CSV table of C-alpha atoms and ligand atoms in Angstrom, one decimal:
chain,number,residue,atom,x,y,z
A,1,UNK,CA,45.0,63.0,-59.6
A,2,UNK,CA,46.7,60.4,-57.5
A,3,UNK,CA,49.5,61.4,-55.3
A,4,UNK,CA,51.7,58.6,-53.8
A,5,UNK,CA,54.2,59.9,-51.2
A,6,UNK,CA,58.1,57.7,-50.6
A,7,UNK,CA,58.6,59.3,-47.1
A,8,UNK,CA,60.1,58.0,-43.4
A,9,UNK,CA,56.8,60.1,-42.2
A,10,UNK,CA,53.5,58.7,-43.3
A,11,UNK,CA,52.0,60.3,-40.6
A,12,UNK,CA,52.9,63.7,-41.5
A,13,UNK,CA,51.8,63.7,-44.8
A,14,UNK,CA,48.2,62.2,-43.9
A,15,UNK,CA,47.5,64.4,-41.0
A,16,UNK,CA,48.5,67.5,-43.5
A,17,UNK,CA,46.6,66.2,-46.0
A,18,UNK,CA,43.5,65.1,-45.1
A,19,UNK,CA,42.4,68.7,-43.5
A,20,UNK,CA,40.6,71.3,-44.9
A,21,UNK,CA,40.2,71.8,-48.9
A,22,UNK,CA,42.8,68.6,-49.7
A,23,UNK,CA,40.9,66.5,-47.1
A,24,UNK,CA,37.5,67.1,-48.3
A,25,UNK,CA,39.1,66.7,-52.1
A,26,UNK,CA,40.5,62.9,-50.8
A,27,UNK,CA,37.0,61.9,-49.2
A,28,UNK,CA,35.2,62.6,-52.0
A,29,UNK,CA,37.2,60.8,-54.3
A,30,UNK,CA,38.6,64.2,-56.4
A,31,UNK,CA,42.3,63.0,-55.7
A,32,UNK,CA,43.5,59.8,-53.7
A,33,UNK,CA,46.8,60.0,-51.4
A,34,UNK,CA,48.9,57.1,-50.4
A,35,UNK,CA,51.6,57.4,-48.5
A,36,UNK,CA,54.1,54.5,-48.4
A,37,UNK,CA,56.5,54.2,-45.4
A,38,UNK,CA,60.0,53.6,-47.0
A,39,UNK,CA,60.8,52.3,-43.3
A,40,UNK,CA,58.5,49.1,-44.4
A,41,UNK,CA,61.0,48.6,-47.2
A,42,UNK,CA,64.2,48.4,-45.1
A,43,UNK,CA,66.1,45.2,-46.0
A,44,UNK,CA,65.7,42.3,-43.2
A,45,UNK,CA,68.6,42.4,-41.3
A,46,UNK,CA,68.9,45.9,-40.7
A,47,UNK,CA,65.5,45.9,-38.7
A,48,UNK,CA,63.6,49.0,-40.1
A,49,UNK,CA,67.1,51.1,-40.4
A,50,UNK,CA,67.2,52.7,-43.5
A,51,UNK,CA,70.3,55.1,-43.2
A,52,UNK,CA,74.0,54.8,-43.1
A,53,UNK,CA,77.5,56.7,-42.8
A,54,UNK,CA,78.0,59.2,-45.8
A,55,UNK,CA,81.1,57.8,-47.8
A,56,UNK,CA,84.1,59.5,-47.8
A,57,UNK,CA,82.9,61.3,-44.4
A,58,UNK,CA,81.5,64.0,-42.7
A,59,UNK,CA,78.1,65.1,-40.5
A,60,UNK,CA,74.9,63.3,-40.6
A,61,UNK,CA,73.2,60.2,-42.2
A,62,UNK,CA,72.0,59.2,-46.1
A,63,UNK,CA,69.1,57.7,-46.3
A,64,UNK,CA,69.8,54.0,-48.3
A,65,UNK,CA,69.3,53.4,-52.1
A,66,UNK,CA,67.7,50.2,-51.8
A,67,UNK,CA,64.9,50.9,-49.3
A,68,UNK,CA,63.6,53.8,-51.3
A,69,UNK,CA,63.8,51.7,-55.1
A,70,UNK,CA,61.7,49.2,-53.4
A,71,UNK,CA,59.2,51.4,-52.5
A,72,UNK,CA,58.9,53.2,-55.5
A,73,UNK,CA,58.8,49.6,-57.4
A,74,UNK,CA,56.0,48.9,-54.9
A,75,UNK,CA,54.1,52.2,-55.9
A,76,UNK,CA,55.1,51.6,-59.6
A,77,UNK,CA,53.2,48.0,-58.9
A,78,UNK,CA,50.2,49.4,-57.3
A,79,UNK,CA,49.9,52.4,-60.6
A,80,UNK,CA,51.1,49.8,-63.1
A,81,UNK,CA,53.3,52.0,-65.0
A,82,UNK,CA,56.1,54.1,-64.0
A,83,UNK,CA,54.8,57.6,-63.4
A,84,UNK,CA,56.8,61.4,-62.9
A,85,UNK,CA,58.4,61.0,-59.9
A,86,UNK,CA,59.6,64.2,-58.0
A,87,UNK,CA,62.4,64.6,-55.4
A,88,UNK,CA,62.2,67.2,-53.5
A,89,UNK,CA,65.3,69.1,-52.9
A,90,UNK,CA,66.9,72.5,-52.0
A,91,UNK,CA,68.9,71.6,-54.9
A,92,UNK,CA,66.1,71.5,-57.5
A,93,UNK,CA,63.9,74.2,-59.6
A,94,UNK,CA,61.8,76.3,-57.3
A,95,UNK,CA,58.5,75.4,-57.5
A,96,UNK,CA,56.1,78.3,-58.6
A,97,UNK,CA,52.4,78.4,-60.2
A,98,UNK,CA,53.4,77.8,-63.5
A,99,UNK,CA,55.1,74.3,-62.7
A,100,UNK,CA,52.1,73.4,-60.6
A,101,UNK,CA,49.8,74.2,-63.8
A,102,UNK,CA,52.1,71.5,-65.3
A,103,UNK,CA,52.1,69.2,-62.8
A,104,UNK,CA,48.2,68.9,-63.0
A,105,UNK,CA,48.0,67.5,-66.0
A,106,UNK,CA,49.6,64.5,-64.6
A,107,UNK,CA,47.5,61.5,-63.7
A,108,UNK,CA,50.1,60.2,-61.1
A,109,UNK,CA,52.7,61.9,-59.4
A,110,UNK,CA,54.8,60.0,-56.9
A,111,UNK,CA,56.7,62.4,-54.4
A,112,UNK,CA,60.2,61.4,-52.7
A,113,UNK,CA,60.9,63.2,-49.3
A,114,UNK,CA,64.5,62.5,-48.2
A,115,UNK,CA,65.4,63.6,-44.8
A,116,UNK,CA,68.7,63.8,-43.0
A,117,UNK,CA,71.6,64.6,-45.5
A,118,UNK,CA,69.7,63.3,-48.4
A,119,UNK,CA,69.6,60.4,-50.3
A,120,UNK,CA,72.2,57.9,-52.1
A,121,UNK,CA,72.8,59.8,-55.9
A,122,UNK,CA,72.4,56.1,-57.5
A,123,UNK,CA,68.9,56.1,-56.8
A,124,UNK,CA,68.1,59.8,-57.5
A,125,UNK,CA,69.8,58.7,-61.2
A,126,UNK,CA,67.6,55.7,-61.1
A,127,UNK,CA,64.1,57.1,-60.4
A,128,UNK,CA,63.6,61.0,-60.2
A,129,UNK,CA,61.7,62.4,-63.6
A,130,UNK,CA,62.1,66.4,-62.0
A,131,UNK,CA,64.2,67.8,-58.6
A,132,UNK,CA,61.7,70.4,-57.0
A,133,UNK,CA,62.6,73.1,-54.4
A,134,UNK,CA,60.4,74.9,-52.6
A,135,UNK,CA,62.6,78.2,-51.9
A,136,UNK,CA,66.5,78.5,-51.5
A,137,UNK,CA,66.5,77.3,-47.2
A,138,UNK,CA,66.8,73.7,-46.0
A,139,UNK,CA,64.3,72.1,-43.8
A,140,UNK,CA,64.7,69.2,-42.1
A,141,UNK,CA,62.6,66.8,-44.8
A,142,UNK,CA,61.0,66.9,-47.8
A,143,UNK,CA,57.6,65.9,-46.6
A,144,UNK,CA,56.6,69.9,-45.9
A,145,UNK,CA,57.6,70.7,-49.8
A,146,UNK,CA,55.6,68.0,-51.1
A,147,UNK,CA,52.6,68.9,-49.0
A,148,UNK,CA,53.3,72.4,-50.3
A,149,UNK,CA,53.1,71.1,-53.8
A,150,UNK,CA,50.2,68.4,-53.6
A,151,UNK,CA,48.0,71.3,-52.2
A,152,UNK,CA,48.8,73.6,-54.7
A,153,UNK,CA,48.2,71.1,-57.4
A,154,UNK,CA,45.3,69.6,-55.9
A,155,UNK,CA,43.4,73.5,-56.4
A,156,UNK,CA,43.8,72.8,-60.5
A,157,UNK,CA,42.6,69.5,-60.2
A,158,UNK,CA,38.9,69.7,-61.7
A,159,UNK,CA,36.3,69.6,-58.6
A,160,UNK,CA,38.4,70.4,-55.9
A,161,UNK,CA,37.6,74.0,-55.3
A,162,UNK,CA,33.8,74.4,-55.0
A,163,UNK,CA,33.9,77.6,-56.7
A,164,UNK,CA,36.0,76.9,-59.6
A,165,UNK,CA,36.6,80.9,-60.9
A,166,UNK,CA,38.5,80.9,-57.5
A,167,UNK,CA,41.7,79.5,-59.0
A,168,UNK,CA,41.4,81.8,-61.7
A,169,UNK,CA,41.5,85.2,-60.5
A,170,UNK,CA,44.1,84.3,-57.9
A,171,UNK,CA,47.5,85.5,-57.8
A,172,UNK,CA,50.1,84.7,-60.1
A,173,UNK,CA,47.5,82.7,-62.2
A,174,UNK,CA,47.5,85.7,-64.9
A,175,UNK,CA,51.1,86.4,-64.2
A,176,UNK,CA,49.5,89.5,-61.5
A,177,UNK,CA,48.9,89.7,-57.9
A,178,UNK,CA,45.3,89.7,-56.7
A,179,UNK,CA,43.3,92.5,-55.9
A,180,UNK,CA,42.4,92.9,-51.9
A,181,UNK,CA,38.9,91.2,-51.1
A,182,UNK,CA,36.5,92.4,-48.2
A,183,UNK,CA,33.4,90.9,-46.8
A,184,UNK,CA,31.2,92.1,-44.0
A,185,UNK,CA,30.8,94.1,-42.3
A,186,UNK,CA,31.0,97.1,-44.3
A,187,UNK,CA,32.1,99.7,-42.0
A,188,UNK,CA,34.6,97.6,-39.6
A,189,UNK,CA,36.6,99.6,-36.9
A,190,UNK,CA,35.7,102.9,-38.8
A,191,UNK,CA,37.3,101.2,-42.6
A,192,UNK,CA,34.5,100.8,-45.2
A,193,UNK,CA,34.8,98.8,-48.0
A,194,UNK,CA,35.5,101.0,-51.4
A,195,UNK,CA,32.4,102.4,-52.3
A,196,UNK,CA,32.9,100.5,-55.9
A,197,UNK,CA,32.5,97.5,-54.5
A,198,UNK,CA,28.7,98.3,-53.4
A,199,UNK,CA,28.0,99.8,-56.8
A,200,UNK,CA,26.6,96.8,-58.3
A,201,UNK,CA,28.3,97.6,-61.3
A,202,UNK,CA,30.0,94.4,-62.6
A,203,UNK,CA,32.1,95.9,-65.3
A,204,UNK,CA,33.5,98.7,-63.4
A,205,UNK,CA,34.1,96.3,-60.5
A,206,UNK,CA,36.5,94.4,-63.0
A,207,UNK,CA,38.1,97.1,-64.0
A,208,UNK,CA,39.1,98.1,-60.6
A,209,UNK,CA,40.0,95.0,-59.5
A,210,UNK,CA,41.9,94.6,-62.5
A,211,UNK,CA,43.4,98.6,-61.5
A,212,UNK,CA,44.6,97.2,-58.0
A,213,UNK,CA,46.1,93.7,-59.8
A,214,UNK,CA,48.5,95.9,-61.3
A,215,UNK,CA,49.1,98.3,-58.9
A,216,UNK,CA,49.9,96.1,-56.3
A,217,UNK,CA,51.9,93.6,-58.5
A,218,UNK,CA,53.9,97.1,-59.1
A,219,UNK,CA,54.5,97.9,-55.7
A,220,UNK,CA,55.5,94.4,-54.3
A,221,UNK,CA,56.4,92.3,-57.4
A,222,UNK,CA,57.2,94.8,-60.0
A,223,UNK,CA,59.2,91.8,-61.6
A,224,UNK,CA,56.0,90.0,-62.6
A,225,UNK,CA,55.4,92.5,-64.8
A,226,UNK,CA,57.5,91.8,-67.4
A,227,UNK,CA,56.0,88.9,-68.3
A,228,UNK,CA,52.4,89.5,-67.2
A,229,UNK,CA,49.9,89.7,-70.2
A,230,UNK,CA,48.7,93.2,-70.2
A,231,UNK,CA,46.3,94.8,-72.8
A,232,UNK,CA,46.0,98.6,-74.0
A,233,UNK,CA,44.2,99.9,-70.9
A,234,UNK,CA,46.1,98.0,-68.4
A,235,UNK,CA,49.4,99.5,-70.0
A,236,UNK,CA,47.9,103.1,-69.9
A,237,UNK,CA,47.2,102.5,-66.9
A,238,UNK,CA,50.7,101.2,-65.6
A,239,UNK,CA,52.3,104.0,-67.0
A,240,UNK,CA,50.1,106.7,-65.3
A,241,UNK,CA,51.2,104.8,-62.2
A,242,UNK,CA,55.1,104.8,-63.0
A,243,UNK,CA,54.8,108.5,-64.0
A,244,UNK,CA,53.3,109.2,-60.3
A,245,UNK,CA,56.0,107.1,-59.0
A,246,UNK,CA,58.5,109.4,-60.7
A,247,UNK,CA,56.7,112.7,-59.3
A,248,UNK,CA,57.2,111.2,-55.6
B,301,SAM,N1,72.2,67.9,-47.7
B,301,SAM,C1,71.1,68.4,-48.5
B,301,SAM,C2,71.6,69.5,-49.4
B,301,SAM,O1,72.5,70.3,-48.9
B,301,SAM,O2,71.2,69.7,-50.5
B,301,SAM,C3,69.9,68.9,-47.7
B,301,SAM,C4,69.3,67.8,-47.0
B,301,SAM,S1,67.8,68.3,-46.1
B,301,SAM,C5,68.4,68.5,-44.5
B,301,SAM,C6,66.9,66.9,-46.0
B,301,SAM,C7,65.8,66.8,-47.0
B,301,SAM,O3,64.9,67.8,-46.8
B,301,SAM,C8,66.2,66.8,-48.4
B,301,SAM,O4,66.6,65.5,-48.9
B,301,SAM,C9,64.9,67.2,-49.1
B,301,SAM,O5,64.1,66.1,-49.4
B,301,SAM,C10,64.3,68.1,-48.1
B,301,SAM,N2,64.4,69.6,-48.3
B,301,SAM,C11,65.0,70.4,-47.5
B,301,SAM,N3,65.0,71.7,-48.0
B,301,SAM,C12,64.2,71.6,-49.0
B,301,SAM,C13,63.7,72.6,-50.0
B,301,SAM,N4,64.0,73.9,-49.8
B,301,SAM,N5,62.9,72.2,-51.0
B,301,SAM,C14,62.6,70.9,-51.1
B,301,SAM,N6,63.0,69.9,-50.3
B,301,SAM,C15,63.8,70.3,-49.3
């Protein structure tokens, strides 16, 4: 997976990215990051400036067409094909874990961050394959949703967890919220861990865990369960938990 960022903020992006799980991921070669500085791409006589006056009025600036197509023909160059290319905007599809799923499949995925009031329309037209949104609130730049969505991604991408059964169990990933996790020690403050958890018995284990998927999904995202694939036993046992609901 190679992620190439268009952004006013290079330095944003690489300090974000090149911490923790993402960072180890770009070191060893898992994924590669470059982020271009759209600033380098500003035309000559406008001395790095890459923003103007809105047309036809009102607050703030738009970041310039040209700048950002020459960057994005730069990245194009440096890939040698054009690739998906995502703008990031309050505007677009909120991003979730499905869309992420999609994402990784991609080889390249070049990421446009506008900032100020946007960006000029005529180059959205020209280059963006998919508008993204990270939730319906407006930050100040798009570098924070496409950090958001490189990190996400970057935990499907083949080799970039160590333990790779941790992307599957975890939320959303079978349409359910997790089940709570506990480590030592096992009394803490007078809490133990549930006793199941001790037992040593795998397939009972599952089935709890699978027991407090559901439960919790119904108590703080009953939505998700309309769609969440449930078999015979996970059904029974929904319904014994909607009848209690009904009792209380
Ligand atoms: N004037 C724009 C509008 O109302 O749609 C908002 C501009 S916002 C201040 C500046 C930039 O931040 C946007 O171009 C976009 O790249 C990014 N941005 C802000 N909120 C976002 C969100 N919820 N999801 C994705 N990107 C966002």
């Amino acid at each position: 997976m190679n992620y190439y960022v268009l952004t006013l903020f290079p330095e944003m992006i690489d300090a974000g990215m090149n911490t923790s799980i993402t960072g180890r991921a770009i070191a060893s070669g898992t994924i590669s990051l470059e982020s271009v500085n759209i600033r380098d791409f500003a035309e000559e006589k406008r001395k790095g400036r890459v923003d103007d006056y809105p047309y036809g009025g009102g607050a703030g600036m738009v970041m310039q067409a040209e700048p950002v197509m020459r960057s994005y023909e730069y990245v194009c160059g440096r890939i040698g094909k054009p690739a998906r290319t995502v703008y990031l905007t309050p505007q677009g599809s909120v991003f979730d874990q499905k869309m992420a799923e999609e994402f990784a499949q991609e080889e390249n995925l070049i990421f446009l961050c506008g900032h100020y009031e946007g960006i000029d329309e005529r180059v959205i037209e020209e280059i963006v394959t998919d508008q993204v949104s990270i939730g319906d609130y407006v930050l100040t730049g798009g570098e924070l949703p496409a950090m958001v969505m490189m990190d996400t991604i970057s935990r499907l991408v083949p080799g970039v967890l160590s333990n790779s059964d941790s992307a599957v169990s975890e939320s959303f990933s079978d349409g359910l919220l997790e089940y709570p996790q506990y480590t030592r020690p096992e009394v803490w403050r007078g809490k133990s861990v549930p006793d199941i958890l001790l037992s040593g018995h795998h397939g009972n284990v599952d089935r709890w865990r699978r027991e407090q998927s559901i439960s919790r999904t119904l108590e703080k995202r009953p939505d998700l369960l309309d769609s969440a694939p449930l078999d015979k036993n996970d059904r029974k046992f929904l319904r014994k938990l909607l009848e209690m609901q009904e009792q209380t």
